[in-house]
Amino acid sequence: MSETISNDDEQGDDVRRFYISKSKFLWGLQCPKLLWTAYNAKHLIPEPDAAQQAIFDQGHEVGALVKQMFPDGVEVGDGVLDLDETIRLTQKAIKLRKPLFEAAFSAEGGYCRVDILQPSPKDAWDIIEVKSTTSLKDVHLDDLAFQTWVLTSAGLKIRACYLCHINPDFIRRGEIDPKKFFVLEDVMARVASLSRNVEDKLGDMFKTIRQRQHPDIKIGPHCDDPYTCALHDPCWKFLPEHNVLDLYRGTKKGFGLLDDRVTLLKDIPDDLKLTANQAIQKATAVSGKPHVNKTAISKFLGGLEYPLHYLDFETLGTAIPLFDDVRPYQQMPFQFSLHIVHEPEAKPEHVMFLAEGRHDPRPEFMLKLRDAIGRSGSIVAFNAPFELGRLRECCEVMPGFSTWLKGIEGRVVDLLDPFRSFDYYHPDQQGSASMKAVLPALTGKGYEGLAIQEGGAASREFLRVTFGDVPEAERQEVRKHLEEYCGQDTEGMIWIVEALRKPAG
Ligand code: SF4
């Protein structure tokens, strides 16, 4: 029931190599090399990392919630690893004519477990696939097409297919009613036409798996579509620094250049049409020096008014909202760091907030932030619409802060602007204007020494130590790491502005 394609029926390949499970079928659709590796060199496929594991865990929580809609549902083969046994147990359970969770089927070398199999009239069944996304995606249809084909081939009459995903308009008010939380989309017509091709595709996949060597597949956009491939790192590691896939908004052009054996930005032929930003990338790759539009950078810096407030938020967004007045995946602020530089050359003052306790962090967050931000001076954020968006959402549920927010909105400056516009571009940014690319490129400083190095990890760690059963000493340690990480983001902005002042000054 998780959104990612591995691990839901992983056992299918460990125990019975002649089955292609649903997740591996989807891998096979994405890339034959990935499929081959999964069966012939499985050790090359890394275990899920913390971010992927968090997605699995979230999928399991969503799966548990959906089951509440089927109070007479029967769990089939819970914890059973032997595939034949899961299939046998399913055959028994089917006779009950009750909703079945994780019913298992195999046919013609395909194996799948169905999230929910619901009895329908005339001895037929409905397949319900549960996803923790807020919308239907093409890959979900492939997933259902495979299940439909396996079940039909195994002799079941399938009346309908549904994709059950999270209602994006749901707002929590008290206990969650799964009937309001989920949306059921009837996708039978689209799935039926796709399932007609499953047999042929499965046949091709068996041929691929039996090859002595992996198919020679070039990297391409498919490496990240529909999911980032598990072999992304080893397949892409041949690319040197400053390569053509760094081209800003130039994925197609980049792969075209690779096809023509042009790997480095500096080697792009002069007759190839580049956008203005791509041309800057090529020029900086050739010169090794940053591109600076001095007039624009001076104008940007001239717009900064002391005291400068460097502001950054950390947020969390869970599939199942933790608090009232929150939507699924809504990013809720739980931490801010604010560095205030009162005048040029002054030592920055640092104010921080990190929510404590298991209650909604927003009221205290807003109070502390309102107290901390002075009455004048610029408020500098990197990708400021994100911070402003969170503040506006907070004001929707706490309208008492609206007047304050309106008063400060005009003072907000987006430090991303000079980089997104390519008024400043350093070749080491490698096509990215993100803070994680800009900070080391401009200042030589980064996040390497920190225990938490990116926002996703900050969110996961906050959730873990706040809502999980974690020893107090570890909890305090993680909170210290969270403060260091968020503090680095705002201090990093000070360093970036200092670096911008140098070439413009
Ligand atoms: S990274 Fe790309 S080429 Fe390599 S196995 Fe994955 S999808 Fe295929």
Short mmCIF file of C-alpha atoms and ligand atoms in Angstrom, two decimals:
data_model
loop_
_atom_site.label_atom_id
_atom_site.label_comp_id
_atom_site.label_asym_id
_atom_site.label_seq_id
_atom_site.Cartn_x
_atom_site.Cartn_y
_atom_site.Cartn_z
CA MET A 1 0.00 0.00 0.00
CA SER A 2 2.97 2.25 -0.10
CA GLU A 3 3.53 4.70 -2.91
CA THR A 4 6.94 3.35 -3.89
CA ILE A 5 7.32 0.29 -6.01
CA SER A 6 9.66 -1.85 -4.00
CA ASN A 7 9.13 -3.95 -0.94
CA ASP A 8 5.34 -4.60 -0.99
CA ASP A 9 5.78 -8.10 -2.36
CA GLU A 10 9.54 -8.39 -2.20
CA GLN A 11 9.32 -11.96 -0.99
CA GLY A 12 8.10 -12.94 -4.44
CA ASP A 13 11.61 -12.82 -5.78
CA ASP A 14 13.50 -14.19 -2.83
CA VAL A 15 11.54 -17.35 -2.51
CA ARG A 16 10.33 -18.11 -6.01
CA ARG A 17 12.54 -16.65 -8.69
CA PHE A 18 10.13 -17.73 -11.39
CA TYR A 19 7.47 -15.29 -10.27
CA ILE A 20 7.48 -11.70 -11.40
CA SER A 21 5.86 -9.76 -8.63
CA LYS A 22 3.86 -6.60 -9.10
CA SER A 23 6.64 -4.32 -7.92
CA LYS A 24 9.16 -5.99 -10.23
CA PHE A 25 6.72 -5.78 -13.13
CA LEU A 26 6.64 -2.02 -12.59
CA TRP A 27 10.44 -1.96 -12.42
CA GLY A 28 10.48 -3.88 -15.68
CA LEU A 29 8.25 -1.27 -17.29
CA GLN A 30 10.61 1.46 -16.11
CA CYS A 31 13.83 -0.21 -17.24
CA PRO A 32 14.85 -3.72 -18.35
CA LYS A 33 18.29 -3.23 -16.82
CA LEU A 34 16.74 -2.57 -13.42
CA LEU A 35 14.57 -5.66 -13.76
CA TRP A 36 17.50 -7.83 -14.81
CA THR A 37 19.57 -6.61 -11.88
CA ALA A 38 16.76 -7.28 -9.42
CA TYR A 39 16.83 -10.96 -10.39
CA ASN A 40 20.45 -11.57 -11.31
CA ALA A 41 22.50 -9.20 -9.16
CA LYS A 42 20.17 -8.24 -6.38
CA HIS A 43 23.07 -7.31 -4.11
CA LEU A 44 23.65 -4.25 -6.32
CA ILE A 45 20.27 -2.81 -5.39
CA PRO A 46 20.63 -0.74 -2.23
CA GLU A 47 18.32 -1.13 0.74
CA PRO A 48 15.74 1.66 1.08
CA ASP A 49 17.22 4.75 2.69
CA ALA A 50 15.63 6.64 5.57
CA ALA A 51 13.54 8.81 3.25
CA GLN A 52 12.17 5.80 1.36
CA GLN A 53 11.55 3.93 4.60
CA ALA A 54 9.56 6.91 5.86
CA ILE A 55 7.41 6.69 2.72
CA PHE A 56 6.82 2.97 3.31
CA ASP A 57 5.89 3.64 6.93
CA GLN A 58 3.48 6.35 5.88
CA GLY A 59 1.97 3.94 3.34
CA HIS A 60 1.41 1.40 6.09
CA GLU A 61 -0.36 3.99 8.25
CA VAL A 62 -2.60 4.94 5.34
CA GLY A 63 -3.24 1.25 4.69
CA ALA A 64 -4.29 0.70 8.29
CA LEU A 65 -6.70 3.64 8.08
CA VAL A 66 -8.40 2.44 4.91
CA LYS A 67 -9.12 -0.92 6.50
CA GLN A 68 -11.47 0.80 8.93
CA MET A 69 -13.88 1.17 6.00
CA PHE A 70 -14.15 -2.61 5.85
CA PRO A 71 -14.96 -3.70 9.40
CA ASP A 72 -15.71 -7.29 8.33
CA GLY A 73 -12.51 -7.47 6.28
CA VAL A 74 -10.24 -10.50 6.64
CA GLU A 75 -6.45 -10.28 6.71
CA VAL A 76 -4.96 -13.01 4.51
CA GLY A 77 -1.59 -14.58 5.28
CA ASP A 78 -0.45 -11.82 7.60
CA GLY A 79 3.27 -12.36 8.17
CA VAL A 80 3.36 -15.53 6.02
CA LEU A 81 6.45 -15.55 3.83
CA ASP A 82 5.86 -18.66 1.77
CA LEU A 83 4.16 -17.62 -1.44
CA ASP A 84 2.38 -20.91 -2.03
CA GLU A 85 1.02 -20.69 1.47
CA THR A 86 -0.32 -17.14 0.89
CA ILE A 87 -2.04 -18.39 -2.26
CA ARG A 88 -3.50 -21.40 -0.43
CA LEU A 89 -4.76 -19.21 2.40
CA THR A 90 -6.34 -16.90 -0.17
CA GLN A 91 -8.21 -19.77 -1.81
CA LYS A 92 -9.72 -20.62 1.57
CA ALA A 93 -10.54 -16.99 2.41
CA ILE A 94 -12.24 -16.38 -0.93
CA LYS A 95 -15.00 -18.76 0.06
CA LEU A 96 -15.97 -16.40 2.90
CA ARG A 97 -17.13 -13.77 0.36
CA LYS A 98 -15.86 -11.02 2.63
CA PRO A 99 -13.49 -8.13 1.89
CA LEU A 100 -9.97 -9.57 1.86
CA PHE A 101 -6.78 -7.68 2.72
CA GLU A 102 -3.59 -8.77 0.96
CA ALA A 103 -5.14 -11.69 -0.90
CA ALA A 104 -2.42 -13.42 -2.97
CA PHE A 105 -2.66 -14.80 -6.51
CA SER A 106 -0.35 -16.15 -9.14
CA ALA A 107 -0.82 -16.97 -12.79
CA GLU A 108 1.48 -17.48 -15.74
CA GLY A 109 4.52 -16.46 -13.69
CA GLY A 110 2.95 -13.29 -12.30
CA TYR A 111 2.33 -12.91 -8.57
CA CYS A 112 0.52 -10.17 -6.69
CA ARG A 113 -1.16 -9.35 -3.44
CA VAL A 114 -4.23 -7.16 -3.61
CA ASP A 115 -4.66 -4.37 -1.08
CA ILE A 116 -8.41 -4.95 -0.84
CA LEU A 117 -10.50 -7.48 -2.71
CA GLN A 118 -14.15 -6.70 -2.28
CA PRO A 119 -16.93 -9.17 -3.12
CA SER A 120 -19.37 -7.84 -5.74
CA PRO A 121 -22.59 -9.35 -7.16
CA LYS A 122 -22.69 -12.49 -9.30
CA ASP A 123 -19.60 -14.06 -7.73
CA ALA A 124 -17.42 -11.26 -9.06
CA TRP A 125 -14.86 -9.17 -7.17
CA ASP A 126 -13.71 -5.57 -7.12
CA ILE A 127 -10.02 -4.74 -6.80
CA ILE A 128 -9.15 -1.73 -4.66
CA GLU A 129 -5.59 -0.47 -4.78
CA VAL A 130 -4.70 1.94 -1.99
CA LYS A 131 -2.14 4.68 -2.58
CA SER A 132 -0.92 7.35 -0.22
CA THR A 133 -0.86 9.96 -2.97
CA THR A 134 -3.47 12.68 -3.35
CA SER A 135 -4.12 11.94 -7.03
CA LEU A 136 -4.13 9.18 -9.61
CA LYS A 137 -0.92 8.60 -11.57
CA ASP A 138 -0.28 6.57 -14.71
CA VAL A 139 1.88 4.09 -12.84
CA HIS A 140 -1.11 3.26 -10.62
CA LEU A 141 -3.00 2.13 -13.71
CA ASP A 142 -0.11 -0.16 -14.73
CA ASP A 143 -0.12 -1.53 -11.21
CA LEU A 144 -3.85 -2.28 -11.38
CA ALA A 145 -3.58 -3.66 -14.90
CA PHE A 146 -1.05 -6.22 -13.67
CA GLN A 147 -3.27 -7.22 -10.74
CA THR A 148 -6.34 -7.48 -12.94
CA TRP A 149 -4.50 -9.67 -15.42
CA VAL A 150 -3.12 -11.98 -12.72
CA LEU A 151 -6.47 -12.35 -10.99
CA THR A 152 -8.39 -12.89 -14.22
CA SER A 153 -5.81 -15.42 -15.39
CA ALA A 154 -6.16 -17.15 -12.03
CA GLY A 155 -9.87 -17.58 -12.75
CA LEU A 156 -11.45 -14.70 -10.82
CA LYS A 157 -14.27 -12.63 -12.26
CA ILE A 158 -13.32 -8.96 -11.87
CA ARG A 159 -16.20 -6.51 -12.05
CA ALA A 160 -14.44 -3.24 -11.20
CA CYS A 161 -11.11 -1.70 -10.33
CA TYR A 162 -10.71 1.23 -8.02
CA LEU A 163 -7.83 3.42 -7.08
CA CYS A 164 -8.25 4.60 -3.52
CA HIS A 165 -6.15 7.67 -2.85
CA ILE A 166 -6.12 10.46 -0.29
CA ASN A 167 -8.66 13.24 -0.73
CA PRO A 168 -6.53 16.36 -1.28
CA ASP A 169 -9.35 18.57 0.03
CA PHE A 170 -9.66 16.75 3.32
CA ILE A 171 -9.17 18.90 6.41
CA ARG A 172 -8.89 17.20 9.75
CA ARG A 173 -11.57 18.04 12.30
CA GLY A 174 -11.34 15.61 15.22
CA GLU A 175 -11.25 11.87 14.59
CA ILE A 176 -10.52 11.00 10.97
CA ASP A 177 -13.42 9.52 9.04
CA PRO A 178 -11.83 7.27 6.39
CA LYS A 179 -14.85 7.74 4.13
CA LYS A 180 -14.02 11.44 3.92
CA PHE A 181 -10.27 10.97 3.97
CA PHE A 182 -10.14 8.73 0.90
CA VAL A 183 -11.39 9.11 -2.65
CA LEU A 184 -12.34 6.05 -4.68
CA GLU A 185 -11.80 6.41 -8.43
CA ASP A 186 -13.31 3.85 -10.78
CA VAL A 187 -10.56 3.15 -13.29
CA MET A 188 -11.86 -0.10 -14.79
CA ALA A 189 -12.09 1.14 -18.38
CA ARG A 190 -8.49 2.38 -18.50
CA VAL A 191 -7.15 -0.62 -16.62
CA ALA A 192 -8.97 -3.10 -18.88
CA SER A 193 -7.24 -1.82 -21.99
CA LEU A 194 -3.82 -1.80 -20.30
CA SER A 195 -4.23 -5.28 -18.88
CA ARG A 196 -4.55 -6.72 -22.39
CA ASN A 197 -0.82 -6.00 -22.89
CA VAL A 198 0.37 -7.47 -19.61
CA GLU A 199 0.89 -11.00 -20.92
CA ASP A 200 3.18 -9.88 -23.74
CA LYS A 201 5.10 -7.56 -21.46
CA LEU A 202 5.53 -10.29 -18.88
CA GLY A 203 6.84 -12.61 -21.60
CA ASP A 204 9.41 -9.99 -22.61
CA MET A 205 10.42 -9.53 -19.00
CA PHE A 206 11.08 -13.24 -18.52
CA LYS A 207 13.30 -13.14 -21.61
CA THR A 208 15.18 -10.17 -20.15
CA ILE A 209 15.70 -11.87 -16.81
CA ARG A 210 17.11 -14.99 -18.48
CA GLN A 211 19.75 -13.05 -20.44
CA ARG A 212 23.30 -13.75 -19.35
CA GLN A 213 24.11 -10.03 -19.10
CA HIS A 214 22.05 -7.02 -18.28
CA PRO A 215 20.51 -5.22 -21.25
CA ASP A 216 22.57 -2.27 -22.38
CA ILE A 217 20.27 0.60 -21.44
CA LYS A 218 21.44 4.20 -21.60
CA ILE A 219 20.54 6.59 -18.84
CA GLY A 220 17.64 8.86 -19.70
CA PRO A 221 14.56 10.61 -18.33
CA HIS A 222 13.16 7.17 -17.50
CA CYS A 223 15.72 6.92 -14.67
CA ASP A 224 13.52 9.27 -12.66
CA ASP A 225 10.12 8.40 -14.08
CA PRO A 226 7.87 7.30 -12.51
CA TYR A 227 10.31 6.83 -9.62
CA THR A 228 13.96 7.54 -9.03
CA CYS A 229 15.57 4.26 -9.96
CA ALA A 230 17.34 2.28 -7.24
CA LEU A 231 20.38 2.02 -9.55
CA HIS A 232 20.53 5.73 -10.25
CA ASP A 233 23.85 6.29 -8.49
CA PRO A 234 25.83 3.45 -10.11
CA CYS A 235 24.36 4.08 -13.57
CA TRP A 236 25.01 7.81 -13.50
CA LYS A 237 28.38 7.81 -11.77
CA PHE A 238 30.31 7.88 -15.08
CA LEU A 239 29.23 11.49 -15.55
CA PRO A 240 32.00 13.97 -14.70
CA GLU A 241 31.44 17.29 -12.94
CA HIS A 242 30.08 20.10 -15.09
CA ASN A 243 28.37 17.73 -17.50
CA VAL A 244 25.65 18.47 -20.03
CA LEU A 245 22.87 17.12 -17.81
CA ASP A 246 23.43 20.18 -15.60
CA LEU A 247 21.88 22.34 -18.33
CA TYR A 248 19.17 24.45 -16.77
CA ARG A 249 15.78 23.28 -18.03
CA GLY A 250 17.67 21.31 -20.67
CA THR A 251 17.08 17.65 -19.90
CA LYS A 252 16.20 16.73 -23.47
CA LYS A 253 19.08 18.75 -24.87
CA GLY A 254 21.45 17.19 -22.35
CA PHE A 255 20.53 13.63 -23.24
CA GLY A 256 20.74 14.54 -26.93
CA LEU A 257 24.29 15.80 -26.35
CA LEU A 258 25.23 12.61 -24.50
CA ASP A 259 23.92 10.63 -27.49
CA ASP A 260 26.28 12.72 -29.63
CA ARG A 261 29.10 11.88 -27.19
CA VAL A 262 29.34 15.41 -25.82
CA THR A 263 29.64 15.02 -22.06
CA LEU A 264 31.06 18.28 -20.74
CA LEU A 265 29.33 21.65 -20.75
CA LYS A 266 32.47 23.30 -22.04
CA ASP A 267 32.46 21.02 -25.10
CA ILE A 268 28.98 21.95 -26.29
CA PRO A 269 29.33 22.89 -29.96
CA ASP A 270 29.00 26.59 -30.70
CA ASP A 271 26.26 26.01 -33.24
CA LEU A 272 23.93 24.38 -30.71
CA LYS A 273 21.16 26.77 -29.70
CA LEU A 274 21.21 27.42 -25.97
CA THR A 275 18.92 29.53 -23.80
CA ALA A 276 20.49 32.61 -22.22
CA ASN A 277 20.92 30.78 -18.90
CA GLN A 278 22.38 27.70 -20.57
CA ALA A 279 24.82 29.94 -22.45
CA ILE A 280 25.92 31.37 -19.08
CA GLN A 281 26.49 27.83 -17.84
CA LYS A 282 28.63 26.97 -20.82
CA ALA A 283 30.62 30.21 -20.53
CA THR A 284 31.33 29.66 -16.82
CA ALA A 285 32.31 26.05 -17.49
CA VAL A 286 34.83 27.28 -20.07
CA SER A 287 36.19 30.12 -17.91
CA GLY A 288 35.89 28.38 -14.53
CA LYS A 289 34.75 31.72 -13.13
CA PRO A 290 31.34 32.86 -11.92
CA HIS A 291 29.05 34.97 -14.05
CA VAL A 292 28.00 38.18 -12.29
CA ASN A 293 25.53 40.74 -13.54
CA LYS A 294 26.97 43.50 -11.39
CA THR A 295 24.16 45.96 -12.02
CA ALA A 296 21.46 43.50 -11.05
CA ILE A 297 23.35 42.24 -7.99
CA SER A 298 23.99 45.83 -6.82
CA LYS A 299 20.30 46.57 -7.22
CA PHE A 300 19.38 43.48 -5.26
CA LEU A 301 21.81 44.27 -2.45
CA GLY A 302 20.76 47.92 -2.46
CA GLY A 303 17.20 46.78 -1.74
CA LEU A 304 18.26 45.15 1.54
CA GLU A 305 17.44 47.27 4.57
CA TYR A 306 18.96 46.93 8.01
CA PRO A 307 18.30 45.36 10.38
CA LEU A 308 18.49 42.31 8.14
CA HIS A 309 16.39 39.39 9.36
CA TYR A 310 17.54 36.09 7.87
CA LEU A 311 14.70 33.66 8.31
CA ASP A 312 14.24 29.95 7.67
CA PHE A 313 11.53 27.43 8.64
CA GLU A 314 11.56 23.69 9.05
CA THR A 315 8.26 21.98 8.39
CA LEU A 316 6.61 18.60 8.57
CA GLY A 317 3.89 17.21 6.35
CA THR A 318 2.30 13.84 7.04
CA ALA A 319 -0.16 11.93 4.88
CA ILE A 320 -2.55 11.63 7.82
CA PRO A 321 -2.79 15.08 9.42
CA LEU A 322 -1.64 15.07 13.02
CA PHE A 323 -3.80 18.00 14.12
CA ASP A 324 -7.09 19.70 13.41
CA ASP A 325 -7.28 22.23 10.57
CA VAL A 326 -4.53 20.51 8.64
CA ARG A 327 -4.73 18.93 5.19
CA PRO A 328 -2.88 15.78 4.09
CA TYR A 329 0.78 16.58 3.45
CA GLN A 330 0.27 20.21 4.46
CA GLN A 331 3.67 21.56 5.45
CA MET A 332 3.39 22.75 9.04
CA PRO A 333 6.17 24.84 10.54
CA PHE A 334 7.67 23.45 13.75
CA GLN A 335 10.95 25.36 13.84
CA PHE A 336 12.44 28.66 12.80
CA SER A 337 15.87 30.17 12.88
CA LEU A 338 16.29 33.92 12.68
CA HIS A 339 19.63 35.67 12.42
CA ILE A 340 19.32 39.44 12.79
CA VAL A 341 22.14 41.66 11.55
CA HIS A 342 21.39 45.08 12.98
CA GLU A 343 23.96 47.02 10.99
CA PRO A 344 26.84 46.38 8.58
CA GLU A 345 29.65 44.33 10.15
CA ALA A 346 27.61 43.78 13.35
CA LYS A 347 27.65 40.36 15.00
CA PRO A 348 24.35 38.66 14.20
CA GLU A 349 21.79 38.10 16.93
CA HIS A 350 20.32 34.60 16.79
CA VAL A 351 16.75 33.72 17.79
CA MET A 352 15.40 30.20 17.47
CA PHE A 353 12.22 28.30 18.07
CA LEU A 354 11.84 24.54 18.11
CA ALA A 355 8.45 23.16 19.09
CA GLU A 356 8.27 21.05 22.21
CA GLY A 357 5.53 18.54 23.00
CA ARG A 358 2.97 16.67 20.92
CA HIS A 359 0.47 19.45 20.37
CA ASP A 360 -0.04 21.63 17.29
CA PRO A 361 3.16 23.71 17.09
CA ARG A 362 1.65 26.56 15.05
CA PRO A 363 0.22 28.90 17.72
CA GLU A 364 3.47 29.08 19.67
CA PHE A 365 5.51 29.23 16.47
CA MET A 366 3.55 32.28 15.32
CA LEU A 367 3.73 34.01 18.68
CA LYS A 368 7.49 33.53 18.98
CA LEU A 369 8.08 34.63 15.41
CA ARG A 370 5.97 37.76 15.80
CA ASP A 371 7.92 38.64 18.93
CA ALA A 372 11.28 37.98 17.29
CA ILE A 373 10.87 39.96 14.07
CA GLY A 374 11.62 43.63 14.53
CA ARG A 375 9.46 46.46 13.29
CA SER A 376 11.76 47.45 10.46
CA GLY A 377 14.32 45.98 8.12
CA SER A 378 14.31 43.36 5.40
CA ILE A 379 13.25 39.78 6.06
CA VAL A 380 15.45 37.59 3.90
CA ALA A 381 14.51 34.03 3.09
CA PHE A 382 15.79 31.61 0.48
CA ASN A 383 12.78 30.73 -1.68
CA ALA A 384 10.65 33.15 0.31
CA PRO A 385 7.28 32.08 -1.16
CA PHE A 386 7.66 28.89 0.87
CA GLU A 387 7.93 30.77 4.17
CA LEU A 388 5.19 33.21 3.17
CA GLY A 389 2.93 30.35 2.14
CA ARG A 390 3.32 28.68 5.53
CA LEU A 391 2.60 31.97 7.32
CA ARG A 392 -0.54 32.55 5.23
CA GLU A 393 -1.75 29.03 6.04
CA CYS A 394 -1.18 29.69 9.72
CA CYS A 395 -3.21 32.90 9.43
CA GLU A 396 -6.12 30.97 7.88
CA VAL A 397 -6.56 29.13 11.15
CA MET A 398 -5.28 31.94 13.40
CA PRO A 399 -6.70 35.08 11.79
CA GLY A 400 -5.42 37.14 14.72
CA PHE A 401 -1.99 37.11 13.03
CA SER A 402 -3.25 38.37 9.65
CA THR A 403 -2.70 42.06 10.31
CA TRP A 404 0.86 41.39 11.49
CA LEU A 405 1.59 39.26 8.43
CA LYS A 406 0.21 41.92 6.06
CA GLY A 407 2.49 44.41 7.79
CA ILE A 408 5.65 42.40 7.18
CA GLU A 409 4.95 40.88 3.75
CA GLY A 410 6.33 43.91 1.92
CA ARG A 411 9.64 43.57 3.76
CA VAL A 412 10.28 40.03 2.57
CA VAL A 413 13.17 39.59 0.13
CA ASP A 414 13.85 36.35 -1.71
CA LEU A 415 17.56 35.50 -1.71
CA LEU A 416 16.85 32.89 -4.37
CA ASP A 417 16.04 35.64 -6.90
CA PRO A 418 19.58 36.56 -8.01
CA PHE A 419 20.38 32.89 -8.54
CA ARG A 420 17.15 31.87 -10.22
CA SER A 421 17.58 34.78 -12.64
CA PHE A 422 21.21 33.78 -13.28
CA ASP A 423 22.33 37.27 -12.31
CA TYR A 424 24.83 35.31 -10.31
CA TYR A 425 25.92 31.87 -11.47
CA HIS A 426 28.88 29.91 -10.21
CA PRO A 427 29.92 26.86 -12.24
CA ASP A 428 29.99 24.77 -9.06
CA GLN A 429 26.22 25.29 -8.66
CA GLN A 430 25.94 22.60 -11.36
CA GLY A 431 22.73 23.97 -12.78
CA SER A 432 20.98 24.33 -9.44
CA ALA A 433 19.92 27.51 -7.65
CA SER A 434 19.06 25.70 -4.43
CA MET A 435 20.59 26.80 -1.14
CA LYS A 436 22.43 23.47 -0.92
CA ALA A 437 24.11 24.22 -4.27
CA VAL A 438 24.61 27.96 -3.85
CA LEU A 439 26.12 28.00 -0.35
CA PRO A 440 29.14 25.75 -1.01
CA ALA A 441 29.67 27.19 -4.50
CA LEU A 442 29.89 30.76 -3.21
CA THR A 443 31.41 30.30 0.23
CA GLY A 444 33.12 26.91 0.28
CA LYS A 445 31.03 26.10 3.34
CA GLY A 446 28.43 23.36 3.41
CA TYR A 447 26.49 20.99 5.58
CA GLU A 448 28.97 18.07 5.68
CA GLY A 449 29.80 18.26 9.36
CA LEU A 450 26.18 18.35 10.48
CA ALA A 451 24.24 15.33 11.74
CA ILE A 452 21.18 16.64 9.87
CA GLN A 453 21.93 17.90 6.38
CA GLU A 454 18.61 18.43 4.64
CA GLY A 455 15.03 19.43 5.36
CA GLY A 456 13.54 15.98 4.85
CA ALA A 457 15.82 14.51 7.50
CA ALA A 458 14.98 17.39 9.84
CA SER A 459 11.28 16.67 9.49
CA ARG A 460 11.69 12.91 9.98
CA GLU A 461 13.92 13.36 13.00
CA PHE A 462 11.56 15.87 14.60
CA LEU A 463 8.64 13.49 14.14
CA ARG A 464 10.66 10.56 15.47
CA VAL A 465 11.83 12.21 18.66
CA THR A 466 8.56 14.06 19.29
CA PHE A 467 6.03 11.31 18.62
CA GLY A 468 8.16 8.18 18.91
CA ASP A 469 9.39 6.31 21.94
CA VAL A 470 12.89 7.76 22.13
CA PRO A 471 15.15 7.98 25.21
CA GLU A 472 15.39 11.48 26.63
CA ALA A 473 19.15 11.79 26.05
CA GLU A 474 18.73 10.92 22.36
CA ARG A 475 15.77 13.26 22.04
CA GLN A 476 17.84 16.15 23.38
CA GLU A 477 20.73 15.23 21.11
CA VAL A 478 18.48 15.26 18.04
CA ARG A 479 16.95 18.58 19.05
CA LYS A 480 20.46 20.00 19.24
CA HIS A 481 21.13 18.71 15.73
CA LEU A 482 17.90 20.28 14.52
CA GLU A 483 18.94 23.63 15.94
CA GLU A 484 22.35 23.36 14.32
CA TYR A 485 20.84 22.52 10.93
CA CYS A 486 18.24 25.29 10.86
CA GLY A 487 20.79 27.75 12.26
CA GLN A 488 23.19 26.83 9.46
CA ASP A 489 20.56 27.74 6.88
CA THR A 490 20.15 31.28 8.18
CA GLU A 491 23.83 31.81 8.91
CA GLY A 492 24.50 30.46 5.43
CA MET A 493 22.30 33.21 4.01
CA ILE A 494 24.45 35.81 5.77
CA TRP A 495 27.54 34.28 4.15
CA ILE A 496 25.87 34.23 0.75
CA VAL A 497 24.97 37.92 0.97
CA GLU A 498 28.55 38.68 2.06
CA ALA A 499 29.83 36.73 -0.96
CA LEU A 500 27.48 38.62 -3.26
CA ARG A 501 28.74 41.93 -1.93
CA LYS A 502 32.30 41.10 -2.96
CA PRO A 503 31.94 40.99 -6.73
CA ALA A 504 29.35 43.76 -6.70
CA GLY A 505 31.24 46.09 -4.43
S1 SF4 B 1 19.40 4.26 -13.56
FE1 SF4 B 1 18.33 4.38 -15.50
S2 SF4 B 1 19.46 3.08 -16.92
FE2 SF4 B 1 20.13 2.54 -14.85
S3 SF4 B 1 18.85 0.81 -14.32
FE3 SF4 B 1 17.86 2.63 -13.54
S4 SF4 B 1 16.43 3.30 -15.09
FE4 SF4 B 1 17.85 1.82 -16.04
#
